[in-house]
Coordinates of C-alpha atoms and ligand atoms in Angstrom, one line a residue:
M858 CA 0.0 0.0 0.0
Q859 CA 1.1 3.6 -0.4
P860 CA 1.3 6.3 2.2
S861 CA 0.5 9.9 1.1
L862 CA -1.5 10.4 4.3
R863 CA -0.3 13.7 5.5
R864 CA -3.1 15.8 4.1
L865 CA -5.6 13.5 5.5
T866 CA -4.5 14.1 9.1
H867 CA -7.1 16.8 9.8
A868 CA -9.9 14.8 8.3
A869 CA -8.8 11.8 10.3
A870 CA -8.8 13.7 13.5
V871 CA -12.3 14.9 12.8
L872 CA -13.4 11.4 12.0
A873 CA -11.8 10.1 15.2
L874 CA -14.1 12.5 17.1
A875 CA -17.1 11.5 15.0
L876 CA -16.5 7.8 15.6
G877 CA -16.9 8.8 19.2
A878 CA -14.1 7.5 21.4
A879 CA -16.2 9.0 24.1
G880 CA -17.3 7.4 27.3
S881 CA -15.3 5.8 30.1
A882 CA -12.7 3.2 29.1
R883 CA -13.0 -0.3 30.3
A884 CA -10.2 -1.8 32.3
A885 CA -7.5 -3.5 30.3
D886 CA -7.4 -7.3 30.1
Q887 CA -4.3 -7.5 32.3
Q888 CA -3.3 -11.0 31.2
L889 CA -3.3 -10.0 27.5
L890 CA -1.5 -6.8 28.2
D891 CA 1.2 -8.5 30.2
G892 CA 1.5 -11.1 27.6
A893 CA 1.8 -8.5 24.8
R894 CA 4.6 -6.7 26.8
A895 CA 6.4 -10.0 27.4
A896 CA 6.1 -10.9 23.7
Q897 CA 7.8 -7.7 22.5
P898 CA 11.4 -9.1 22.3
A899 CA 10.1 -12.2 20.5
V900 CA 8.2 -9.9 18.0
I901 CA 11.4 -8.0 17.3
Q902 CA 13.2 -11.3 16.7
S903 CA 10.5 -12.5 14.3
L904 CA 10.8 -9.2 12.4
K905 CA 14.5 -9.6 12.2
D906 CA 14.1 -13.2 11.0
M907 CA 11.6 -12.2 8.3
V908 CA 13.4 -9.1 7.1
S909 CA 16.6 -11.2 6.8
I910 CA 14.7 -13.1 4.1
E911 CA 14.6 -10.8 1.1
S912 CA 11.3 -11.4 -0.6
G913 CA 10.6 -8.9 -3.3
S914 CA 7.5 -9.8 -5.4
A915 CA 9.8 -11.2 -8.2
N916 CA 12.1 -13.1 -5.8
A917 CA 11.0 -16.8 -6.1
A918 CA 13.6 -18.1 -3.7
G919 CA 13.0 -15.5 -1.1
L920 CA 9.2 -16.0 -1.3
A921 CA 9.7 -19.8 -0.9
R922 CA 11.7 -19.1 2.3
M923 CA 9.0 -16.8 3.6
A924 CA 6.4 -19.4 2.9
S925 CA 8.4 -22.0 4.8
F926 CA 8.9 -19.6 7.7
T927 CA 5.3 -18.6 8.0
E928 CA 3.9 -22.1 7.5
G929 CA 6.2 -23.4 10.2
R930 CA 5.1 -20.7 12.6
L931 CA 1.4 -21.4 11.9
K932 CA 1.9 -25.1 12.4
A933 CA 3.7 -24.4 15.7
L934 CA 0.5 -22.4 16.8
G935 CA -1.6 -25.5 16.0
A936 CA -2.9 -24.6 12.6
T937 CA -3.6 -27.0 9.8
T938 CA -1.7 -25.5 6.9
E939 CA -1.8 -25.8 3.2
R940 CA -0.1 -24.1 0.2
I941 CA -2.4 -22.7 -2.4
A942 CA -0.8 -22.1 -5.8
V943 CA -1.0 -18.6 -7.2
T944 CA -2.6 -18.4 -10.7
R945 CA 0.2 -16.1 -11.9
G946 CA 3.7 -15.2 -10.9
P947 CA 6.2 -16.6 -8.4
G948 CA 5.6 -17.6 -4.8
T949 CA 2.8 -19.5 -3.1
I950 CA -0.1 -18.7 -0.8
V951 CA 0.2 -20.0 2.8
K952 CA -3.1 -20.8 4.5
G953 CA -3.5 -21.8 8.1
T954 CA -6.8 -23.0 9.6
F955 CA -7.7 -23.2 13.2
T956 CA -10.9 -24.8 14.3
G957 CA -12.5 -23.6 17.5
N958 CA -15.7 -24.1 19.4
G959 CA -17.4 -20.7 18.8
R960 CA -19.7 -19.5 16.0
R961 CA -17.8 -16.8 14.1
R962 CA -15.6 -17.3 11.0
I963 CA -12.7 -14.9 11.0
M964 CA -9.9 -14.4 8.5
L965 CA -6.6 -12.6 9.0
I966 CA -4.5 -11.5 6.0
A967 CA -1.1 -10.1 5.4
H968 CA 1.4 -10.4 2.5
M969 CA 4.9 -11.9 2.3
D970 CA 6.3 -9.9 -0.6
T971 CA 8.0 -6.6 -0.5
V972 CA 8.7 -3.9 -3.2
Y973 CA 12.5 -4.3 -2.9
G974 CA 14.9 -5.8 -5.3
P975 CA 17.6 -8.3 -4.3
D976 CA 20.5 -7.2 -2.0
T977 CA 18.7 -4.2 -0.6
L978 CA 19.8 -5.4 2.8
A979 CA 23.4 -4.7 1.8
T980 CA 22.7 -1.0 1.7
Q981 CA 19.8 -0.8 4.1
P982 CA 20.6 -3.3 6.9
I983 CA 18.5 -4.1 9.9
R984 CA 19.3 -1.6 12.6
Q985 CA 17.6 0.0 15.6
D986 CA 17.7 3.6 16.4
G987 CA 15.7 4.5 19.5
N988 CA 12.1 3.7 18.9
R989 CA 12.7 2.8 15.2
L990 CA 13.6 -0.7 13.9
Y991 CA 14.7 -0.4 10.3
G992 CA 14.7 -2.9 7.5
P993 CA 13.3 -3.4 4.0
G994 CA 9.7 -4.6 4.2
I995 CA 9.7 -4.5 8.0
A996 CA 6.5 -2.4 8.1
D997 CA 5.0 -3.4 4.8
D998 CA 4.2 -6.1 5.5
K999 CA 6.3 -8.2 7.8
G1000 CA 5.0 -6.2 10.7
G1001 CA 1.5 -7.4 9.8
I1002 CA 2.6 -11.0 9.7
A1003 CA 4.3 -10.6 13.1
V1004 CA 1.1 -9.0 14.6
I1005 CA -0.9 -12.0 13.4
L1006 CA 1.5 -14.7 14.6
H1007 CA 2.2 -13.2 18.0
S1008 CA -1.4 -12.2 18.7
L1009 CA -2.5 -15.8 18.0
A1010 CA 0.3 -17.0 20.4
L1011 CA -1.1 -14.7 23.1
L1012 CA -4.6 -16.0 22.5
K1013 CA -3.4 -19.6 22.5
A1014 CA -1.8 -19.1 25.8
A1015 CA -5.1 -17.7 27.1
G1016 CA -6.9 -20.8 25.9
W1017 CA -9.1 -18.8 23.5
Q1018 CA -11.1 -20.9 21.1
D1019 CA -14.1 -18.7 20.6
Y1020 CA -14.5 -19.1 16.9
A1021 CA -15.9 -21.6 14.5
R1022 CA -13.0 -21.2 12.1
L1023 CA -10.0 -18.9 12.1
T1024 CA -8.2 -18.6 8.8
V1025 CA -4.8 -17.0 8.2
L1026 CA -3.7 -16.2 4.7
F1027 CA -0.3 -14.9 3.6
N1028 CA 0.0 -14.1 -0.1
P1029 CA 3.2 -13.5 -2.2
D1030 CA 2.1 -10.8 -4.6
E1031 CA 0.3 -7.9 -3.0
E1032 CA 2.8 -5.3 -4.1
V1033 CA 2.2 -6.1 -7.7
G1034 CA -1.6 -6.0 -7.3
S1035 CA -2.2 -9.6 -6.1
P1036 CA -2.7 -10.9 -9.7
G1037 CA -2.2 -14.5 -8.7
S1038 CA -3.9 -14.4 -5.2
G1039 CA -6.6 -11.8 -5.4
D1040 CA -9.4 -14.2 -6.5
T1041 CA -8.4 -16.7 -3.8
I1042 CA -8.6 -13.9 -1.2
A1043 CA -12.0 -12.8 -2.5
T1044 CA -13.4 -16.4 -2.6
L1045 CA -12.1 -17.3 0.9
A1046 CA -13.2 -14.0 2.4
E1047 CA -16.7 -14.6 1.2
Q1048 CA -16.8 -17.7 3.5
H1049 CA -16.0 -15.6 6.6
D1050 CA -17.9 -13.1 8.8
V1051 CA -15.0 -10.8 9.4
V1052 CA -11.7 -10.1 7.6
L1053 CA -8.9 -8.2 9.3
S1054 CA -6.2 -7.1 6.9
C1055 CA -2.8 -6.3 8.4
E1056 CA -1.1 -3.7 6.2
P1057 CA 1.1 -1.3 8.1
S1058 CA -0.4 1.6 10.0
A1059 CA 0.9 5.1 9.4
G1060 CA 3.9 6.1 11.5
S1061 CA 3.8 9.0 14.0
V1062 CA 5.7 11.3 11.5
V1063 CA 2.6 11.1 9.3
M1064 CA -0.1 11.1 11.9
K1065 CA -0.5 10.2 15.5
G1066 CA -2.7 7.4 16.8
Q1067 CA -1.6 4.3 14.8
P1068 CA -4.6 4.6 12.5
L1069 CA -6.8 2.0 11.0
L1070 CA -7.8 2.6 7.3
L1071 CA -11.4 3.0 6.3
A1072 CA -11.1 3.0 2.5
S1073 CA -8.5 2.5 -0.2
A1074 CA -8.9 3.2 -3.9
G1075 CA -9.1 0.4 -6.3
V1076 CA -6.7 0.4 -9.2
A1077 CA -6.8 -0.7 -12.8
T1078 CA -4.9 -0.2 -16.0
A1079 CA -6.4 1.2 -19.1
T1080 CA -4.9 0.5 -22.6
L1081 CA -5.8 2.0 -25.9
D1082 CA -4.4 0.1 -28.8
V1083 CA -4.7 1.7 -32.3
K1084 CA -4.1 -0.1 -35.5
G1085 CA -3.5 2.1 -38.6
R1086 CA -2.0 1.4 -42.0
A1087 CA 1.7 1.8 -42.9
A1088 CA 2.7 3.7 -46.0
H1089 CA 5.8 5.5 -47.3
A1090 CA 5.8 8.8 -45.5
G1091 CA 7.4 10.5 -48.5
A1092 CA 6.2 8.7 -51.6
A1093 CA 2.6 7.8 -50.7
P1094 CA 1.4 9.3 -47.3
E1095 CA -2.2 9.4 -48.6
L1096 CA -2.3 5.6 -48.6
G1097 CA -1.4 5.5 -44.8
R1098 CA -3.6 5.6 -41.8
N1099 CA -1.7 7.3 -39.0
A1100 CA -2.3 5.3 -35.8
L1101 CA -0.4 7.9 -33.7
Y1102 CA -2.7 10.7 -34.8
E1103 CA -5.7 8.6 -34.1
L1104 CA -4.3 7.6 -30.7
S1105 CA -3.8 11.3 -29.8
Y1106 CA -7.3 12.1 -30.8
Q1107 CA -8.8 9.3 -28.8
M1108 CA -6.7 10.1 -25.7
L1109 CA -7.9 13.7 -25.8
Q1110 CA -11.5 12.6 -26.6
T1111 CA -11.6 10.3 -23.6
R1112 CA -9.5 12.3 -21.1
D1113 CA -12.5 13.7 -19.2
V1114 CA -14.9 10.7 -19.6
A1115 CA -14.2 9.5 -16.0
R1116 CA -15.5 12.8 -14.6
D1117 CA -19.0 11.7 -15.3
V1118 CA -18.5 8.3 -13.7
P1119 CA -18.9 8.6 -9.9
G1120 CA -15.9 6.9 -8.1
A1121 CA -13.6 6.7 -11.2
A1122 CA -10.6 8.6 -12.3
L1123 CA -8.4 8.1 -15.4
I1124 CA -5.2 9.7 -16.5
W1125 CA -3.4 8.6 -19.6
T1126 CA 0.2 8.4 -18.4
R1127 CA 2.1 6.7 -21.2
A1128 CA 2.0 6.5 -25.0
S1129 CA 4.2 4.8 -27.5
A1130 CA 4.5 4.2 -31.2
S1131 CA 7.5 2.8 -32.9
G1132 CA 8.4 1.9 -36.5
P1133 CA 10.5 3.5 -39.2
L1134 CA 10.8 7.2 -39.2
N1135 CA 9.8 7.4 -42.8
Q1136 CA 6.7 5.4 -42.5
V1137 CA 3.1 6.5 -41.6
T1138 CA 2.6 5.0 -38.1
E1139 CA 1.0 1.6 -38.2
Q1140 CA 0.4 1.0 -34.5
A1141 CA 0.3 3.1 -31.4
E1142 CA -0.6 2.4 -27.7
A1143 CA -1.5 4.5 -24.7
V1144 CA -1.7 3.3 -21.1
G1145 CA -3.6 5.0 -18.3
D1146 CA -3.8 4.8 -14.6
V1147 CA -7.3 4.2 -13.2
R1148 CA -8.4 4.8 -9.6
L1149 CA -11.7 3.6 -8.3
T1150 CA -13.4 4.5 -5.1
R1151 CA -16.8 2.8 -5.6
P1152 CA -17.7 -0.8 -6.3
G1153 CA -18.9 -1.2 -9.9
A1154 CA -17.2 2.0 -11.1
L1155 CA -14.8 0.1 -13.4
E1156 CA -17.6 -1.4 -15.4
K1157 CA -19.3 2.0 -15.7
L1158 CA -16.0 3.6 -16.8
Q1159 CA -15.6 0.9 -19.4
A1160 CA -19.0 1.5 -20.9
A1161 CA -18.5 5.3 -20.9
L1162 CA -15.1 5.0 -22.6
Q1163 CA -16.5 2.6 -25.2
S1164 CA -19.3 4.8 -26.1
K1165 CA -17.0 7.8 -26.4
L1166 CA -14.7 5.8 -28.7
A1167 CA -17.7 4.8 -30.8
A1168 CA -18.7 8.4 -31.1
G1169 CA -16.1 9.1 -33.8
K1170 CA -12.7 8.9 -35.3
L1171 CA -10.2 11.3 -36.6
I1172 CA -8.6 8.9 -39.1
P1173 CA -11.0 6.6 -41.1
D1174 CA -10.1 3.0 -41.4
T1175 CA -8.2 2.9 -38.1
E1176 CA -9.2 0.5 -35.4
T1177 CA -9.1 1.4 -31.6
T1178 CA -9.3 -1.3 -28.9
L1179 CA -9.8 -0.4 -25.3
T1180 CA -8.8 -2.8 -22.5
L1181 CA -9.3 -2.3 -18.8
T1182 CA -7.3 -4.6 -16.6
P1183 CA -8.5 -4.6 -13.0
G1184 CA -6.0 -4.6 -10.1
H1185 CA -7.0 -4.2 -6.5
P1186 CA -10.7 -3.5 -6.2
P1187 CA -11.7 -0.6 -4.0
Y1188 CA -12.2 -1.1 -0.3
V1189 CA -14.7 1.0 1.6
A1190 CA -15.5 0.1 5.2
D1191 CA -19.3 -0.1 5.4
Q1192 CA -21.4 0.5 8.5
R1193 CA -20.3 -2.8 10.0
G1194 CA -16.6 -2.0 9.4
R1195 CA -17.0 1.4 11.0
A1196 CA -18.7 -0.1 14.0
L1197 CA -15.8 -2.5 14.3
A1198 CA -13.4 0.4 14.0
A1199 CA -15.2 2.2 16.9
R1200 CA -14.7 -1.0 19.0
A1201 CA -11.0 -0.9 18.1
Q1202 CA -10.9 2.6 19.4
A1203 CA -12.5 1.5 22.7
I1204 CA -9.9 -1.3 23.0
Y1205 CA -7.1 1.3 22.6
Q1206 CA -8.7 3.3 25.3
E1207 CA -8.4 0.4 27.7
I1208 CA -4.7 0.8 27.5
D1209 CA -4.8 4.6 27.5
R1210 CA -4.0 5.0 23.8
E1211 CA -5.9 6.9 21.2
L1212 CA -6.6 5.2 17.9
T1213 CA -7.3 7.4 14.9
M1214 CA -8.7 6.6 11.5
V1215 CA -7.6 7.3 8.0
P1216 CA -10.8 7.9 5.9
Q1217 CA -9.2 7.1 2.5
T1218 CA -5.9 6.4 0.8
G1219 CA -5.1 6.4 -2.9
G1220 CA -3.3 3.0 -3.1
G1221 CA -4.9 -0.4 -3.4
T1222 CA -4.7 -3.1 -0.8
D1223 CA -6.0 -6.7 -0.4
A1224 CA -8.8 -5.4 1.7
G1225 CA -10.4 -4.6 -1.7
Y1226 CA -10.3 -8.3 -2.7
A1227 CA -11.6 -9.3 0.8
A1228 CA -14.5 -6.8 0.5
R1229 CA -15.3 -7.6 -3.2
S1230 CA -18.3 -9.8 -2.4
G1231 CA -19.7 -7.4 0.1
K1232 CA -20.4 -10.3 2.5
P1233 CA -17.7 -10.1 5.2
T1234 CA -17.0 -7.1 7.5
V1235 CA -13.6 -5.9 6.4
L1236 CA -11.2 -3.6 8.3
E1237 CA -7.6 -2.6 7.2
S1238 CA -4.3 -1.7 8.7
F1239 CA -3.9 -3.8 11.8
G1240 CA -0.1 -4.0 11.1
L1241 CA 2.6 -2.2 13.1
A1242 CA 3.0 1.6 12.7
G1243 CA 5.8 2.5 10.4
F1244 CA 7.1 4.7 7.7
G1245 CA 9.3 4.7 4.6
Y1246 CA 7.5 1.9 2.9
H1247 CA 7.9 1.8 -0.9
A1248 CA 10.7 4.2 -0.3
R1249 CA 14.0 4.1 1.6
D1250 CA 14.9 3.4 5.2
E1251 CA 11.6 1.7 6.0
Y1252 CA 11.0 1.2 9.8
I1253 CA 8.5 0.2 12.3
E1254 CA 7.9 2.0 15.6
I1255 CA 8.7 -0.3 18.4
D1256 CA 6.2 1.3 20.7
S1257 CA 3.4 0.2 18.4
I1258 CA 4.1 -3.5 19.1
V1259 CA 2.3 -3.8 22.4
P1260 CA -0.8 -1.8 21.4
R1261 CA -1.1 -3.7 18.2
L1262 CA -0.8 -7.1 19.8
Y1263 CA -3.3 -6.1 22.4
L1264 CA -5.7 -4.7 19.8
M1265 CA -5.6 -7.7 17.6
S1266 CA -6.0 -10.2 20.4
R1267 CA -8.8 -8.2 22.2
I1268 CA -10.7 -7.5 19.0
L1269 CA -10.6 -11.2 18.0
Q1270 CA -12.0 -12.0 21.4
E1271 CA -14.9 -9.5 20.9
I1272 CA -15.6 -10.7 17.4
G1273 CA -15.8 -14.2 18.8
R1274 CA -18.3 -13.2 21.4
D1275 CA -20.7 -11.6 18.8
Ligands
LIG474 ZN1 1.6 -3.9 1.9

């Protein structure tokens, strides 16, 4: 996921008030809190272990080691584990299933891949500086995996089994849009009542309060492909059909179409044509970035673009093909998600912490796949607070470890009781 949260700070603060962290806080569950405090050194060790495994989205060997690591840890917690093949790209999905004696079906998700290329550790090694623990991928999303593993250890120690089924899913391709795991996440999520997604939470340099995320944009890629006709640019230009001219026309003709589609935005960001300099351009292509903030907006955008394309051409006999390739679907916490967020705030109050909310971010996350069916309650950003993801010098804030373990374990208990 992407940061860019700074300008949202004010809105988030307002929302925090609106969600009403009012009322007197309950007493903390002392056993869980003590357990979370005692677990902090082990969490730090798990983070170091995972960051030591470089697992960029294209790094098959690293992703295989991450799968072994996480599967081993899930087994040690008592899960039945399985590997699910991705439909595209390297890596494998790791699924752990716990069967309890309650009624609710709960799913926890985080991703094993990072945005970093090989040997990033050589220039950005694991190091601690005060409250910051640095390492590539430590926040996004190894911190999320650590929250899941160590919260489940706390709950296991407490003898908690108040769930019908608890599913843990770690995927290997979130940073490239989850092309090989998104459908699996969506299908499994549909079979659960609640999905908690564990992307990192914004660090304190961005905003205070280790926020949860209430919405993230969906993403898609738009492609315009124009076929023209080649001809000698000097000797017989009138026989040619210039694909580059037609592409330019269609890009301009469609540039504002998304404005009339609620919840959709489109910007053409790349165009290319190649071929001999002395030839009328035979083929040209444009690629655009699509952002979606409402379910169903992609289909409406497709229809609107098609009808605009059908409205006319600049160059007769050219042929323009539009393709929209979906990435992460949009995620918008519904009423149930917001109610759960308010409970998370109350849980933070038990330990004298304030939990804020980020209303919306522009980057896609797997919460979008989890929410695609509209069936489960989905809430995002249960991972550790951190900063620098998708950039340099990524770190987590050590003082977010105890609150996040406490939050995850307490909210699971509450969901189980519902
Ligand atoms: Zn992530």
